[in-house]
mmCIF file of C-alpha atoms in Angstrom:
data_model
loop_
_atom_site.group_PDB
_atom_site.id
_atom_site.type_symbol
_atom_site.label_atom_id
_atom_site.label_comp_id
_atom_site.label_asym_id
_atom_site.label_seq_id
_atom_site.Cartn_x
_atom_site.Cartn_y
_atom_site.Cartn_z
ATOM 1 C CA MET A 1 -17.282 -21.285 -10.659
ATOM 2 C CA GLY A 2 -15.580 -21.019 -7.268
ATOM 3 C CA LEU A 3 -12.224 -20.436 -8.897
ATOM 4 C CA ASP A 4 -13.588 -17.514 -10.868
ATOM 5 C CA ASP A 5 -14.914 -15.896 -7.705
ATOM 6 C CA ASN A 6 -11.537 -16.453 -6.053
ATOM 7 C CA GLU A 7 -9.701 -14.862 -8.991
ATOM 8 C CA VAL A 8 -12.041 -11.864 -8.913
ATOM 9 C CA ALA A 9 -11.419 -11.436 -5.195
ATOM 10 C CA LEU A 10 -7.652 -11.650 -5.676
ATOM 11 C CA ALA A 11 -7.790 -9.141 -8.515
ATOM 12 C CA ARG A 12 -9.817 -6.756 -6.342
ATOM 13 C CA GLN A 13 -7.307 -7.161 -3.535
ATOM 14 C CA GLY A 14 -4.467 -6.482 -5.966
ATOM 15 C CA ARG A 15 -6.109 -3.287 -7.169
ATOM 16 C CA MET A 16 -6.514 -2.174 -3.560
ATOM 17 C CA VAL A 17 -2.809 -2.748 -2.931
ATOM 18 C CA ALA A 18 -1.904 -0.788 -6.054
ATOM 19 C CA LEU A 19 -4.101 2.124 -4.980
ATOM 20 C CA VAL A 20 -2.604 2.146 -1.479
ATOM 21 C CA ILE A 21 0.944 2.153 -2.853
ATOM 22 C CA ALA A 22 0.255 4.892 -5.405
ATOM 23 C CA GLY A 23 -1.808 6.978 -2.996
ATOM 24 C CA SER A 24 0.665 6.760 -0.156
ATOM 25 C CA MET A 25 3.556 7.735 -2.395
ATOM 26 C CA LEU A 26 1.634 10.672 -3.859
ATOM 27 C CA PHE A 27 0.686 11.748 -0.342
ATOM 28 C CA TRP A 28 4.317 11.451 0.766
ATOM 29 C CA ILE A 29 5.627 13.498 -2.180
ATOM 30 C CA LEU A 30 2.976 16.159 -1.646
ATOM 31 C CA ALA A 31 3.674 16.312 2.091
ATOM 32 C CA GLN A 32 7.420 16.603 1.526
ATOM 33 C CA TRP A 33 6.865 19.460 -0.875
ATOM 34 C CA LEU A 34 4.137 21.233 1.064
ATOM 35 C CA GLY A 35 5.514 20.775 4.598
ATOM 36 C CA PRO A 36 8.336 23.332 4.422
ATOM 37 C CA LYS A 37 6.120 25.821 2.603
ATOM 38 C CA LEU A 38 3.633 25.677 5.480
ATOM 39 C CA GLY A 39 6.394 25.763 8.088
ATOM 40 C CA LEU A 40 5.518 22.390 9.629
ATOM 41 C CA PRO A 41 7.970 21.172 12.274
ATOM 42 C CA GLY A 42 10.173 18.170 11.608
ATOM 43 C CA ARG A 43 8.175 15.934 13.921
ATOM 44 C CA PHE A 44 5.262 16.067 11.472
ATOM 45 C CA THR A 45 7.600 14.977 8.714
ATOM 46 C CA PHE A 46 8.539 11.912 10.734
ATOM 47 C CA LEU A 47 4.872 11.224 11.474
ATOM 48 C CA ILE A 48 4.058 11.324 7.756
ATOM 49 C CA ASP A 49 7.077 9.144 6.961
ATOM 50 C CA PHE A 50 6.008 6.513 9.481
ATOM 51 C CA ALA A 51 2.416 6.555 8.229
ATOM 52 C CA VAL A 52 3.589 5.979 4.661
ATOM 53 C CA LEU A 53 5.972 3.254 5.800
ATOM 54 C CA ALA A 54 3.095 1.545 7.602
ATOM 55 C CA ALA A 55 1.002 1.681 4.416
ATOM 56 C CA LEU A 56 3.861 0.193 2.401
ATOM 57 C CA VAL A 57 4.446 -2.589 4.935
ATOM 58 C CA TRP A 58 0.718 -3.377 4.851
ATOM 59 C CA SER A 59 0.821 -3.528 1.064
ATOM 60 C CA MET A 60 3.806 -5.905 1.156
ATOM 61 C CA VAL A 61 1.982 -8.210 3.578
ATOM 62 C CA VAL A 62 -1.174 -8.240 1.448
ATOM 63 C CA THR A 63 0.872 -8.783 -1.719
ATOM 64 C CA TYR A 64 2.504 -11.792 -0.073
ATOM 65 C CA GLN A 65 -0.922 -13.125 0.898
ATOM 66 C CA ILE A 66 -2.143 -12.716 -2.689
ATOM 67 C CA TRP A 67 0.921 -14.531 -3.963
ATOM 68 C CA ARG A 68 0.384 -17.402 -1.517
ATOM 69 C CA LYS A 69 -3.292 -17.725 -2.481
ATOM 70 C CA ARG A 70 -2.380 -17.845 -6.171
ATOM 71 C CA GLN A 71 0.224 -20.520 -5.461
ATOM 72 C CA ASP A 72 -2.391 -22.585 -3.611
ATOM 73 C CA THR A 73 -4.820 -22.439 -6.539
ATOM 74 C CA LYS A 74 -2.169 -23.569 -9.045
ATOM 75 C CA GLY A 75 -1.454 -26.906 -7.466
#
């Protein structure tokens, strides 16, 4: 029964990663499109870029952790 709980937790974590990746990319695309229309300075563009990069790095780290946990449960 413990394995099932672990798999559910890993699946939940995977869904969270997927939502962060999709949401950050949608936010980035929207910001890139909307920024010039609102006349935002370039420094805000860099701020948005770095925020999205941070979200993507976080998602890579969590994805690696999920992969390691799945490898541990296999053997």
